[in-house]
Structure formats: C-alpha cells, structure tokens
PDB file of C-alpha atoms in Angstrom:
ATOM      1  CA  UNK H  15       0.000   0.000   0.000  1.00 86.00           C
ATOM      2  CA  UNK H  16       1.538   3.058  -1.207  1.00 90.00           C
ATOM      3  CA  UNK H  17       1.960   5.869   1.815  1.00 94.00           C
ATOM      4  CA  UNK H  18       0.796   9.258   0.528  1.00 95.00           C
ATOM      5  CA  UNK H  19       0.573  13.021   1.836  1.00 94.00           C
ATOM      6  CA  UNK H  20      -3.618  14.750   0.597  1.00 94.00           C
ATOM      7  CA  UNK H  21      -3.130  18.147  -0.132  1.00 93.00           C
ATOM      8  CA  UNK H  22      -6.339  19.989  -0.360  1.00 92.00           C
ATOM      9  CA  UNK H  23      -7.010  24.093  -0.822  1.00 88.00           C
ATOM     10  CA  UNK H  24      -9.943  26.724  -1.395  1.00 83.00           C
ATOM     11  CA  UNK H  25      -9.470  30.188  -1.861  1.00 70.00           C
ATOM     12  CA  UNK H  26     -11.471  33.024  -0.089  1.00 58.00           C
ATOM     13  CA  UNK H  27     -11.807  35.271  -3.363  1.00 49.00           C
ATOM     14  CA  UNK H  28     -12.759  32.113  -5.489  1.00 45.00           C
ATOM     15  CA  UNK H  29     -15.221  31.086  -3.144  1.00 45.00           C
ATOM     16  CA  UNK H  30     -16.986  34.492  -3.315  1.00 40.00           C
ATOM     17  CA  UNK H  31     -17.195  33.557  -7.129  1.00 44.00           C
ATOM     18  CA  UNK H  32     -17.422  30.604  -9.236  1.00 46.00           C
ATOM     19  CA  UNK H  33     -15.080  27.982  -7.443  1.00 49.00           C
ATOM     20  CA  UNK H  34     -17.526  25.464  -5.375  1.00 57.00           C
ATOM     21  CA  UNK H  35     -15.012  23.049  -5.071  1.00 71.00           C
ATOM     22  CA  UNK H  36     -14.388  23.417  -1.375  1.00 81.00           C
ATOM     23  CA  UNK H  37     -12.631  21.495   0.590  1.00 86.00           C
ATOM     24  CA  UNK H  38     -14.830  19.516   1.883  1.00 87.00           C
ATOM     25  CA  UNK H  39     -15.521  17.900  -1.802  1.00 87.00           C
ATOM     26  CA  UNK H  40     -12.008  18.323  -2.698  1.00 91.00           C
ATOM     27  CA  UNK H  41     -11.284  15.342   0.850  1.00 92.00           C
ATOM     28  CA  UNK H  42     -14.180  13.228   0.185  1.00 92.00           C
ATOM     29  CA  UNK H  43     -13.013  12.932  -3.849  1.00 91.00           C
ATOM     30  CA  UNK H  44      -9.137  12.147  -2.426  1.00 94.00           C
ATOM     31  CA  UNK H  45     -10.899   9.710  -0.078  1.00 94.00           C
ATOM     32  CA  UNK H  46     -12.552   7.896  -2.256  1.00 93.00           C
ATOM     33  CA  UNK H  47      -9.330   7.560  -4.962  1.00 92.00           C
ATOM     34  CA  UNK H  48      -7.031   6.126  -2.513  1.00 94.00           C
ATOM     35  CA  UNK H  49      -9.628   4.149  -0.783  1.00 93.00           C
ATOM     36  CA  UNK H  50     -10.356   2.546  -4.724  1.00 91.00           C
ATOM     37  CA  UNK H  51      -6.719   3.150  -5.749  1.00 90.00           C
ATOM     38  CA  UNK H  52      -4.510   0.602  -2.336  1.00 91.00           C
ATOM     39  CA  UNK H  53      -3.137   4.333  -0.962  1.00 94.00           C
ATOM     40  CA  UNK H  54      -3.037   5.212   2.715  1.00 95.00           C
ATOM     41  CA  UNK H  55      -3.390   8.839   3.393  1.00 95.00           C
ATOM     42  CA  UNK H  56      -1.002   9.790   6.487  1.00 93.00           C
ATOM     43  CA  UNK H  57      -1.196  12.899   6.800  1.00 93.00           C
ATOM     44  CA  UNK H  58      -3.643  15.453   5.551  1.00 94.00           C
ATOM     45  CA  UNK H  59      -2.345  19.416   4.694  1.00 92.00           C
ATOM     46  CA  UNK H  60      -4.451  22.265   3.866  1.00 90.00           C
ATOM     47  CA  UNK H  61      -4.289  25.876   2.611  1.00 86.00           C
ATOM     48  CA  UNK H  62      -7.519  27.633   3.112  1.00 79.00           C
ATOM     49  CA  UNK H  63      -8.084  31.109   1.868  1.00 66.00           C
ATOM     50  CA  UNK H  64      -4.973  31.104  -0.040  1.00 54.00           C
ATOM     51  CA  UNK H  65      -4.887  31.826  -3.847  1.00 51.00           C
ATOM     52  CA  UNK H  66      -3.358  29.693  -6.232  1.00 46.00           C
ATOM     53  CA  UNK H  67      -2.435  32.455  -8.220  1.00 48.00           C
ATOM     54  CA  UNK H  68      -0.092  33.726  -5.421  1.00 49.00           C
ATOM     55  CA  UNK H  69       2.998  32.434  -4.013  1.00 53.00           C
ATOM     56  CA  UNK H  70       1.847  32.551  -0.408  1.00 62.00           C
ATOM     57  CA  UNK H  71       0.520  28.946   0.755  1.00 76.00           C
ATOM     58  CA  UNK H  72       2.342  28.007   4.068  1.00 84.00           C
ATOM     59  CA  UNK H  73       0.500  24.567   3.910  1.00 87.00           C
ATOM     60  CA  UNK H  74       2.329  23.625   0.096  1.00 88.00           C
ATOM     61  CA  UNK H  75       5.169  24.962   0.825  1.00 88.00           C
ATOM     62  CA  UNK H  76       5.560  22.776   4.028  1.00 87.00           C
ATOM     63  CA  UNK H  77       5.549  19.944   1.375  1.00 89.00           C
ATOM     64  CA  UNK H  78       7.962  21.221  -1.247  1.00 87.00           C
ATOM     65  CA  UNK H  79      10.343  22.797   1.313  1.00 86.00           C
ATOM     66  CA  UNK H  80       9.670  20.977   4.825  1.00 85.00           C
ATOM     67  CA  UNK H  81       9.615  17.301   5.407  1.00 84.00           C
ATOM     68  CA  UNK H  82       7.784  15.775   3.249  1.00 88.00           C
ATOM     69  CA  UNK H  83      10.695  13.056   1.394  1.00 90.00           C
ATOM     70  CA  UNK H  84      10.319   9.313   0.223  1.00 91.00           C
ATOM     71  CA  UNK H  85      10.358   7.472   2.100  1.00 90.00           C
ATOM     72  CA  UNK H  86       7.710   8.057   3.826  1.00 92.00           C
ATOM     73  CA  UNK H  87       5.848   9.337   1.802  1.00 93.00           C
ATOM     74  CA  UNK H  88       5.305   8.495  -1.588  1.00 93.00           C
ATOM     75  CA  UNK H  89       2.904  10.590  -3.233  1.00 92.00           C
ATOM     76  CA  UNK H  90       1.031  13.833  -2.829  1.00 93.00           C
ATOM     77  CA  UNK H  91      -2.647  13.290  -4.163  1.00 93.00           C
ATOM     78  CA  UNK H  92      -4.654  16.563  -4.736  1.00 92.00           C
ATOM     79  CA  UNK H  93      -8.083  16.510  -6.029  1.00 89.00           C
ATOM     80  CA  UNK H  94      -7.748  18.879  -9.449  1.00 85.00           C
ATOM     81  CA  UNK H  95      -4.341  20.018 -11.193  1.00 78.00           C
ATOM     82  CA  UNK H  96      -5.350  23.838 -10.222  1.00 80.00           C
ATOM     83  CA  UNK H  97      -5.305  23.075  -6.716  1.00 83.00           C
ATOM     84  CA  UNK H  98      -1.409  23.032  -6.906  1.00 83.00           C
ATOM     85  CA  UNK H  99      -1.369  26.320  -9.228  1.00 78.00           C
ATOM     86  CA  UNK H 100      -3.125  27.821 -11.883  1.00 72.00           C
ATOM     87  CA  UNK H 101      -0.174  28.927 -13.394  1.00 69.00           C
ATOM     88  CA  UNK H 102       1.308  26.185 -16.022  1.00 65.00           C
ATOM     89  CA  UNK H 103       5.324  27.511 -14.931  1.00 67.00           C
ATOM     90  CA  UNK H 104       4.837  27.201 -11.409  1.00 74.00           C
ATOM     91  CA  UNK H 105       3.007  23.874 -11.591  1.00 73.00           C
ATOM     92  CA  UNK H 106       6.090  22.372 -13.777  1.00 73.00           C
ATOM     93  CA  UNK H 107       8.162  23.991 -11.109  1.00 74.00           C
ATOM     94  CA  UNK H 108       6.482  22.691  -8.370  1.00 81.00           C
ATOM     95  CA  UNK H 109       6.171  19.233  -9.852  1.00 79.00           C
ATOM     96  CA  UNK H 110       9.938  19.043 -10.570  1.00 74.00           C
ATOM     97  CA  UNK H 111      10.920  20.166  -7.052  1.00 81.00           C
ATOM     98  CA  UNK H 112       8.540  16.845  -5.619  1.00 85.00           C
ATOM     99  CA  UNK H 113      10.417  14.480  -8.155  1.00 81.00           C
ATOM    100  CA  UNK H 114      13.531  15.747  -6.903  1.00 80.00           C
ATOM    101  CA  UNK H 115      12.544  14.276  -3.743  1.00 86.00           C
ATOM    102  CA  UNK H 116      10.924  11.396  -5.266  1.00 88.00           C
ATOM    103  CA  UNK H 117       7.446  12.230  -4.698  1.00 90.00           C
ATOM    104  CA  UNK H 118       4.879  11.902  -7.354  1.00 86.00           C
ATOM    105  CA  UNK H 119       2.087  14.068  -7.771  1.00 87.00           C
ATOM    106  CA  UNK H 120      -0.889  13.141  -8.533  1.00 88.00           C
ATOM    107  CA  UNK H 121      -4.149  14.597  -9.489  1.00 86.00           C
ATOM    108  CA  UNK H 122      -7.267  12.683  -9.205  1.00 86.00           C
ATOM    109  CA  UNK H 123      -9.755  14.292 -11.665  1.00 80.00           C
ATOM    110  CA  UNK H 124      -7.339  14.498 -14.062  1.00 72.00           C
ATOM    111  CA  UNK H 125      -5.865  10.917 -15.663  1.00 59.00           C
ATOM    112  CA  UNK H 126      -2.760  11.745 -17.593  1.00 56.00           C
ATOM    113  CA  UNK H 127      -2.371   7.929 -18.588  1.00 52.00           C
ATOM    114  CA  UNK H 128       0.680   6.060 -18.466  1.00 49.00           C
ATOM    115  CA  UNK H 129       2.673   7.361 -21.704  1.00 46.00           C
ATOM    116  CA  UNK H 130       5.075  10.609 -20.151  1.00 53.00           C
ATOM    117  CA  UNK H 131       5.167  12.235 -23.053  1.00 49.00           C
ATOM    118  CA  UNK H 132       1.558  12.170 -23.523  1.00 48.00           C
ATOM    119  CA  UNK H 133       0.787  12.615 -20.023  1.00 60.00           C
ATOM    120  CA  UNK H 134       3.014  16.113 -19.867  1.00 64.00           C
ATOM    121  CA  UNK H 135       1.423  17.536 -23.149  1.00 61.00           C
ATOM    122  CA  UNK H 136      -2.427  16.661 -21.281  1.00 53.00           C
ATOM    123  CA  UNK H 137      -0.862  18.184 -17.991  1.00 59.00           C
ATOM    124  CA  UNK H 138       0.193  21.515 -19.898  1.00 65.00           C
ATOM    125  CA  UNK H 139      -3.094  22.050 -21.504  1.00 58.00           C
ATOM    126  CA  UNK H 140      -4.934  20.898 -18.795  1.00 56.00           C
ATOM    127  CA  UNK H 141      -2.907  23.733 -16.545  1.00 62.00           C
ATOM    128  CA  UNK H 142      -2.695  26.175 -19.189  1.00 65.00           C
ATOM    129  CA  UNK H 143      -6.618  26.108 -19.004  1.00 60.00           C
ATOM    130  CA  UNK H 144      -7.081  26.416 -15.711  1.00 61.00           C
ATOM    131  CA  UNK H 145      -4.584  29.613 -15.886  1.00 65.00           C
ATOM    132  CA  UNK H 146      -6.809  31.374 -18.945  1.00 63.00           C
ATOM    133  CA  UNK H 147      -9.619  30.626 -16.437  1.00 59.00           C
ATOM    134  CA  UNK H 148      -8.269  32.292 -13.890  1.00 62.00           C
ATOM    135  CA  UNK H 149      -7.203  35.282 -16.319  1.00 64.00           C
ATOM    136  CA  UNK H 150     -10.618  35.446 -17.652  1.00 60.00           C
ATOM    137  CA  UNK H 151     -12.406  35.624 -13.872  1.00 52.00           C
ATOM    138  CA  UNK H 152      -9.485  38.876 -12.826  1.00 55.00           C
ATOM    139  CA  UNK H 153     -10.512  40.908 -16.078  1.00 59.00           C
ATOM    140  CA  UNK H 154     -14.259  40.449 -14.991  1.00 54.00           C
ATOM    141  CA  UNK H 155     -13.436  41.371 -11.663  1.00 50.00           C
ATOM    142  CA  UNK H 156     -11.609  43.961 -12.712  1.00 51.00           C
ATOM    143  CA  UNK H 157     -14.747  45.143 -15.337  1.00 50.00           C
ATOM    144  CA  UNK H 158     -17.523  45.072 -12.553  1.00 48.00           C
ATOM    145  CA  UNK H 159     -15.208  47.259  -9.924  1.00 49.00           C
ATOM    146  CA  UNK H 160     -14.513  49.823 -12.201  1.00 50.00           C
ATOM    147  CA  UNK H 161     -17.814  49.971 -13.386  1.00 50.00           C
ATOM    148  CA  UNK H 162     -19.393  50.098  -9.856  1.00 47.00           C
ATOM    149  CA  UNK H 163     -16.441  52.319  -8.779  1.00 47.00           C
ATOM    150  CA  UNK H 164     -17.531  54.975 -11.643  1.00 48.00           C
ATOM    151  CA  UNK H 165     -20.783  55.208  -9.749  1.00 48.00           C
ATOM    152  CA  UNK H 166     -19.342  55.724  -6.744  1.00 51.00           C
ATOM    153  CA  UNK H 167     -19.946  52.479  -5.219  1.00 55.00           C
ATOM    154  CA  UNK H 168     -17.518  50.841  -2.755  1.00 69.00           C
ATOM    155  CA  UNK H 169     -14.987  48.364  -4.890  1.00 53.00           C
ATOM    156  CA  UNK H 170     -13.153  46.406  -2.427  1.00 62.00           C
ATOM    157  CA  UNK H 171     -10.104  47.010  -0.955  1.00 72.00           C
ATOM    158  CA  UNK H 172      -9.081  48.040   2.904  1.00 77.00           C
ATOM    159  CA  UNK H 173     -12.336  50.232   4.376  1.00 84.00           C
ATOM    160  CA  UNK H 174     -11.020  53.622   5.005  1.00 87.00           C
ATOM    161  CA  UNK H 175     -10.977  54.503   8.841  1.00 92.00           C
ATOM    162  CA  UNK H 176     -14.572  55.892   9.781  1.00 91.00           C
ATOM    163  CA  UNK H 177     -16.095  52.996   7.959  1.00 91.00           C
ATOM    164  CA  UNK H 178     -16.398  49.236   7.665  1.00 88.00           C
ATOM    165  CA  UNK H 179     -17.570  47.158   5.074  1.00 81.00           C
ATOM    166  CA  UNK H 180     -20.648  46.180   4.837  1.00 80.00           C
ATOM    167  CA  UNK H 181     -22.932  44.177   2.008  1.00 73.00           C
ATOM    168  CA  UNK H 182     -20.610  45.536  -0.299  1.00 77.00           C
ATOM    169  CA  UNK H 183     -20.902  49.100   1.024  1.00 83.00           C
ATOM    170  CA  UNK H 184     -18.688  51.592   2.977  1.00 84.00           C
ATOM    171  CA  UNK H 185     -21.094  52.525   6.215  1.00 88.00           C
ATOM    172  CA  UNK H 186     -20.236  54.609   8.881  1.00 90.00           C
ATOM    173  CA  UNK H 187     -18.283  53.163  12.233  1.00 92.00           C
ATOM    174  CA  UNK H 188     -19.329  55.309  15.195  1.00 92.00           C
ATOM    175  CA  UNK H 189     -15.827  54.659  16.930  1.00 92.00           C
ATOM    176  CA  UNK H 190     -13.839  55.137  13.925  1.00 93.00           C
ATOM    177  CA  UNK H 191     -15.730  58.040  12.495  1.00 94.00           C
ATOM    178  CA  UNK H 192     -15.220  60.312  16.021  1.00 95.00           C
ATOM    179  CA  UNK H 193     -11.498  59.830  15.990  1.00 95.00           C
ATOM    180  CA  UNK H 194     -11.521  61.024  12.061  1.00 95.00           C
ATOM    181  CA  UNK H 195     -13.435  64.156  13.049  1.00 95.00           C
ATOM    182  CA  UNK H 196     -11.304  64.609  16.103  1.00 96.00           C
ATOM    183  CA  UNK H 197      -7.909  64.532  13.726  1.00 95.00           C
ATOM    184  CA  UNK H 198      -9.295  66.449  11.420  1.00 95.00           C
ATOM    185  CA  UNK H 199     -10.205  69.281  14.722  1.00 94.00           C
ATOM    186  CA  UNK H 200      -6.984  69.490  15.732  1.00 96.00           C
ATOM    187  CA  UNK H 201      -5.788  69.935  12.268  1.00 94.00           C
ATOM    188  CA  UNK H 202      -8.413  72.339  10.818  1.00 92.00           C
ATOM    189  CA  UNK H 203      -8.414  74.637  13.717  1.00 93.00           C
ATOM    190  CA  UNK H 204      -5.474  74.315  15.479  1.00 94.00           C
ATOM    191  CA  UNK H 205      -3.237  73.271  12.874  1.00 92.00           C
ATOM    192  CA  UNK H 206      -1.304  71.034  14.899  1.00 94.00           C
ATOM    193  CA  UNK H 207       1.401  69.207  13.419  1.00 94.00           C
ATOM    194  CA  UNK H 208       1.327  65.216  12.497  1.00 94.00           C
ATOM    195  CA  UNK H 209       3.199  64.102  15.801  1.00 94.00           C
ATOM    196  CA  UNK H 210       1.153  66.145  18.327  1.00 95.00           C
ATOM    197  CA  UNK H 211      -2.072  65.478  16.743  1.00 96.00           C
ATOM    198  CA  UNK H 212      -1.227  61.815  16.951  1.00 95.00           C
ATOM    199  CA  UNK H 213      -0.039  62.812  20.698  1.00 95.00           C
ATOM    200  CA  UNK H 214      -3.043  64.546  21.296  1.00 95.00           C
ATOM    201  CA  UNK H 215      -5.560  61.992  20.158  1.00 95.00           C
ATOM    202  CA  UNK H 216      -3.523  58.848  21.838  1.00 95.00           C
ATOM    203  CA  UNK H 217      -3.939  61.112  25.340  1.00 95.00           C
ATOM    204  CA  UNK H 218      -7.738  61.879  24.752  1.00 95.00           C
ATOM    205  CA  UNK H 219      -8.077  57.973  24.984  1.00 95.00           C
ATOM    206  CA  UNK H 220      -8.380  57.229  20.875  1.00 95.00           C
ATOM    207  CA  UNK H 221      -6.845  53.872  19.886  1.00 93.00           C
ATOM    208  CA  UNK H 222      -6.300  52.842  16.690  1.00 91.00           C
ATOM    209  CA  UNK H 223      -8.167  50.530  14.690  1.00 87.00           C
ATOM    210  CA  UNK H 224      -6.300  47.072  15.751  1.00 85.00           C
ATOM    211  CA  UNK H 225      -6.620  48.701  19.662  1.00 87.00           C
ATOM    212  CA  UNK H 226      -2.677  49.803  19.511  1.00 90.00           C
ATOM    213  CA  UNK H 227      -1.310  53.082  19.487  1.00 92.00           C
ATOM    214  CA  UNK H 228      -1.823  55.684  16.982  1.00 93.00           C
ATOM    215  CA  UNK H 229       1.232  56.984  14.934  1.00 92.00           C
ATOM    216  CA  UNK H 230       1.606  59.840  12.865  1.00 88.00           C
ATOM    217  CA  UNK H 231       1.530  58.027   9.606  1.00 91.00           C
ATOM    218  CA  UNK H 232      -1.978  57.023  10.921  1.00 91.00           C
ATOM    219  CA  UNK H 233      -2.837  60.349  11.370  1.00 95.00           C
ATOM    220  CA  UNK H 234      -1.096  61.411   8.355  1.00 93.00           C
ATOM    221  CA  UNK H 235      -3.415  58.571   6.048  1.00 92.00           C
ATOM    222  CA  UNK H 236      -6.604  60.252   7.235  1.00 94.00           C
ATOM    223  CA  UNK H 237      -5.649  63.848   6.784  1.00 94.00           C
ATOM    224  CA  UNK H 238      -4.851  62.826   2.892  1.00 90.00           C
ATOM    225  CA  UNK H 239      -8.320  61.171   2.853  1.00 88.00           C
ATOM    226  CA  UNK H 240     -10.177  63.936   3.089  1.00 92.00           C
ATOM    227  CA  UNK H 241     -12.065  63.847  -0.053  1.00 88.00           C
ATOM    228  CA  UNK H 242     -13.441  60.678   1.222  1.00 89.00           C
ATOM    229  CA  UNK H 243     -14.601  61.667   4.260  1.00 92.00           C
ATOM    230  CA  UNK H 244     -16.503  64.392   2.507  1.00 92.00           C
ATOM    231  CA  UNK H 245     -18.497  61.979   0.335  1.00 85.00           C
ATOM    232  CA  UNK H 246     -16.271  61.116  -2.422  1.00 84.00           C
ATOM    233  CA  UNK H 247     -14.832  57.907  -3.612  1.00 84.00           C
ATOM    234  CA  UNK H 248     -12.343  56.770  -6.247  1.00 78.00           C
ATOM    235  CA  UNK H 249     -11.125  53.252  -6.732  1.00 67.00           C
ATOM    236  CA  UNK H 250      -7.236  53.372  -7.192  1.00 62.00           C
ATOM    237  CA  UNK H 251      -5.050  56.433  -7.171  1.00 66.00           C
ATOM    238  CA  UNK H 252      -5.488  56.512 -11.196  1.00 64.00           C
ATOM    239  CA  UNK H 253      -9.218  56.912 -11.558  1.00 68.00           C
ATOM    240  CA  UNK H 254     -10.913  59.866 -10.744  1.00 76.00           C
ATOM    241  CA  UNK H 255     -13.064  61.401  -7.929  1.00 77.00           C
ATOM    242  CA  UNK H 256     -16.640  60.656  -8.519  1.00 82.00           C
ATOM    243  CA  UNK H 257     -19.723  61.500  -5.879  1.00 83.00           C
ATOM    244  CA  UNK H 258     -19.838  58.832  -3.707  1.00 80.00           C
ATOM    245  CA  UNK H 259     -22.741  56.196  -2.720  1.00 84.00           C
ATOM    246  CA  UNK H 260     -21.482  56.339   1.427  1.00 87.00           C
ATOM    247  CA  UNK H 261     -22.434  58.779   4.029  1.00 88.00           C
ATOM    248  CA  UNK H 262     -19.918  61.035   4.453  1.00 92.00           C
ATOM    249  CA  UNK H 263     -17.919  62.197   8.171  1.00 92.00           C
ATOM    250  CA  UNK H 264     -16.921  65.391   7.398  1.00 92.00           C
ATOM    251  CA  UNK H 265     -19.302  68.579   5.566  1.00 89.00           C
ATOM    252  CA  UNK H 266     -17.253  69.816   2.557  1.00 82.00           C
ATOM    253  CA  UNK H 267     -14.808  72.582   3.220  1.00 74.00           C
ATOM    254  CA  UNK H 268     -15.016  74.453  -0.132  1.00 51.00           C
ATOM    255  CA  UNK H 269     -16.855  74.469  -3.605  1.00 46.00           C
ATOM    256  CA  UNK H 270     -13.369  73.312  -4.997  1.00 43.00           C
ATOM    257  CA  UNK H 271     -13.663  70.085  -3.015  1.00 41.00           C
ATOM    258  CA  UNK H 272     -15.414  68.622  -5.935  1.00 40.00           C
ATOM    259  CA  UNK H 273     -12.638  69.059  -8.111  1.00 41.00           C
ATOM    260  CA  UNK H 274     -11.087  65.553  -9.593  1.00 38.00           C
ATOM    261  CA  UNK H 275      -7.457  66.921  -9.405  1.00 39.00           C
ATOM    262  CA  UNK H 276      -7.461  67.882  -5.660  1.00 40.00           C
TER     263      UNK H 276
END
C-alpha cells in the first residue's frame, strides 16, 4: 500500500465567485481515490483562503520545502491540477521540485495515462486552461469594480478609517468616524502638526483601529483622505473622484472640493 501526503485548498476570493469546489468535496473525492486506488493517506495538509495564483501557501510549501521526502511518503494526491497552481510555470516547477525528492504528484480528476510524453502535453493544456480561467475571472473582476467604482460604489479594498464594510458598502463606524473628526479638529483649527495630533488623540483615549497606538503616519493617512470623508470615492489612485454612494464624516470645506485633481 503506497503511503501518501492529501493536499487539499480553497481560496477566499474564489469562493466568493465561481469555485464550489471546497474542501470539503475536494477530501471526500481524495478519499474515495485512494480508498479505490490501495493508498493510505497519512497525513492530511491544507491551505484555506490562499490563492493559487499567489505564491503565499504556508501549507504547500511545508511539502515542497519541509519534510515531506520518500520514504515516507510516496505521493502527494490533490483533487484537481489547479489546486497546486493555476499557473502552467509554477506547476512544472512545483512538480519538478517533488520528483527531486521522489514524490509523485498526482491529481485525481485528471488521468494523464501512463505514456510521459503524452501525459506532460495533457498536464500543460490541462494547466494552461485552468490559468486562462483564472485570467478570464481577474478581467471580470476587474470590469464590474470599475464599473461600480464609476458610480461611486464601494470596490473592495481596505475600508477607510470611519467605515467598515458592509454588504458591499462603505457605512459609517461610530468609533472610527469620532477619531476622524477629532484629527481632522486638531488639524483644521489648530493646525497642529502630524506628531502632536497623533499625541493629542492617543492622550484623549483614541486607539487605533487594531486597539494599539496611533502613529503619525496614521494620522497622516486620514488627513490625505479627506475627499473621502466628505463623500467622495475613487477606486485606485489613477481613476478619478466621482460622488460617492457612502455617508460622508466630514461637511465639505469648499466648492473646490469637488474638483477631480485635488
């Protein structure tokens, strides 16, 4: 019976889309193959919320890097090619590094046969879909943000302080939103500088976000955010300011204020 390692992985941002293969599937499939196939599964290793299109999977990289070596362990059994990588280098790369250590890798939706050179040209095209796939899914990603972001609809990235994210929507956090108006207080009328604002607020009892201390850069981010806090949103530093969908903090300091260059 031939000792192997299941690797299994799921994505958060492809499980907000069109990848239902979760994990759960993706062990009951493995399972099944070895259970069919005379292969004991010894150890299990997973990567949740980790892309495949990113080098950043602490679970895989225990087996490529750590101690996963034949003996024990013969095999690493996944449940779809794509699970390893969606990209077709990285997956060759991969692949070669587990051979190196005399591992095989092996995909159980996907039979490549017996012939190598046969097997390597179904492996390519098989990875060189799933890659396109993944291509496809960014540029209509990319698409709907941009065309939500033109309307002035939250598009996903890190809520500015003052808000949260919500159903897809910047709203208002009380906590948050005080300690914006406060910085912008000491600034507006006082015009204190970065470090004693920061000094200032951390004294008044204000904590940032994560409950630490906050620094002048943190202070610094929400003075430049202004435009924001005034009800207007842009998605990237490239597009340009539109009238925003949230509820703004702050009232607008001038008529200029809706200028896209400021």
């Amino acid at each position: 019976m031939k000792s192997v390692v299941a690797y299994i992985r799921v994505s958060t941002d492809q499980q907000c889309r069109e990848d239902k293969f979760g994990l759960d599937d993706q062990k009951k499939i493995i399972i099944d193959y070895c259970s069919e196939n005379d292969m004991k599964i010894v150890r299990w290793i997973a990567d949740e919320g980790e892309s495949g299109a990113k080098d950043n999977r602490p679970g895989f990289d225990r087996i490529l890097y750590g101690d996963i070596t034949n003996p024990p362990y013969e095999a690493v059994v996944v449940a779809k090619t794509d699970r390893v990588s969606r990209d077709i280098e990285m997956y060759f790369h991969y692949s070669y590094l587990l051979r190196v250590k005399k591992v095989e890798l092996i995909s159980v939706t996907e039979d490549f046969g017996e012939n190598k050179f046969f097997a390597n040209i179904l492996r390519s095209f098989v990875i060189a879909s799933a890659e396109a796939e993944r291509e496809a899914i960014t540029r209509r990603t990319s698409g709907g943000r941009a065309i939500k972001s033109a309307k002035g609809g939250y598009s996903g990235g890190r809520a500015p302080m003052g808000y949260k994210a919500l159903g897809g929507q910047l709203v208002i956090d009380k906590r948050e939103a005080s300690l914006v108006r406060r910085i912008f207080e000491l600034k507006d009328q006082q015009n204190l500088t970065l470090r004693a604002i920061a000094a200032q607020v951390n004294k008044e009892g204000y904590t940032a976000r994560n409950g630490g201390v906050i620094s002048y850069g943190g202070v610094r981010n929400i003075l430049d955010n202004r435009k924001t806090y005034e009800g207007w949103y842009r998605y990237g530093k490239n597009s340009e300011w539109v009238k925003g969908q949230h509820e703004p903090i702050l009232p607008p300091t001038t008529p200029q204020s809706t200028d896209s260059e400021k």
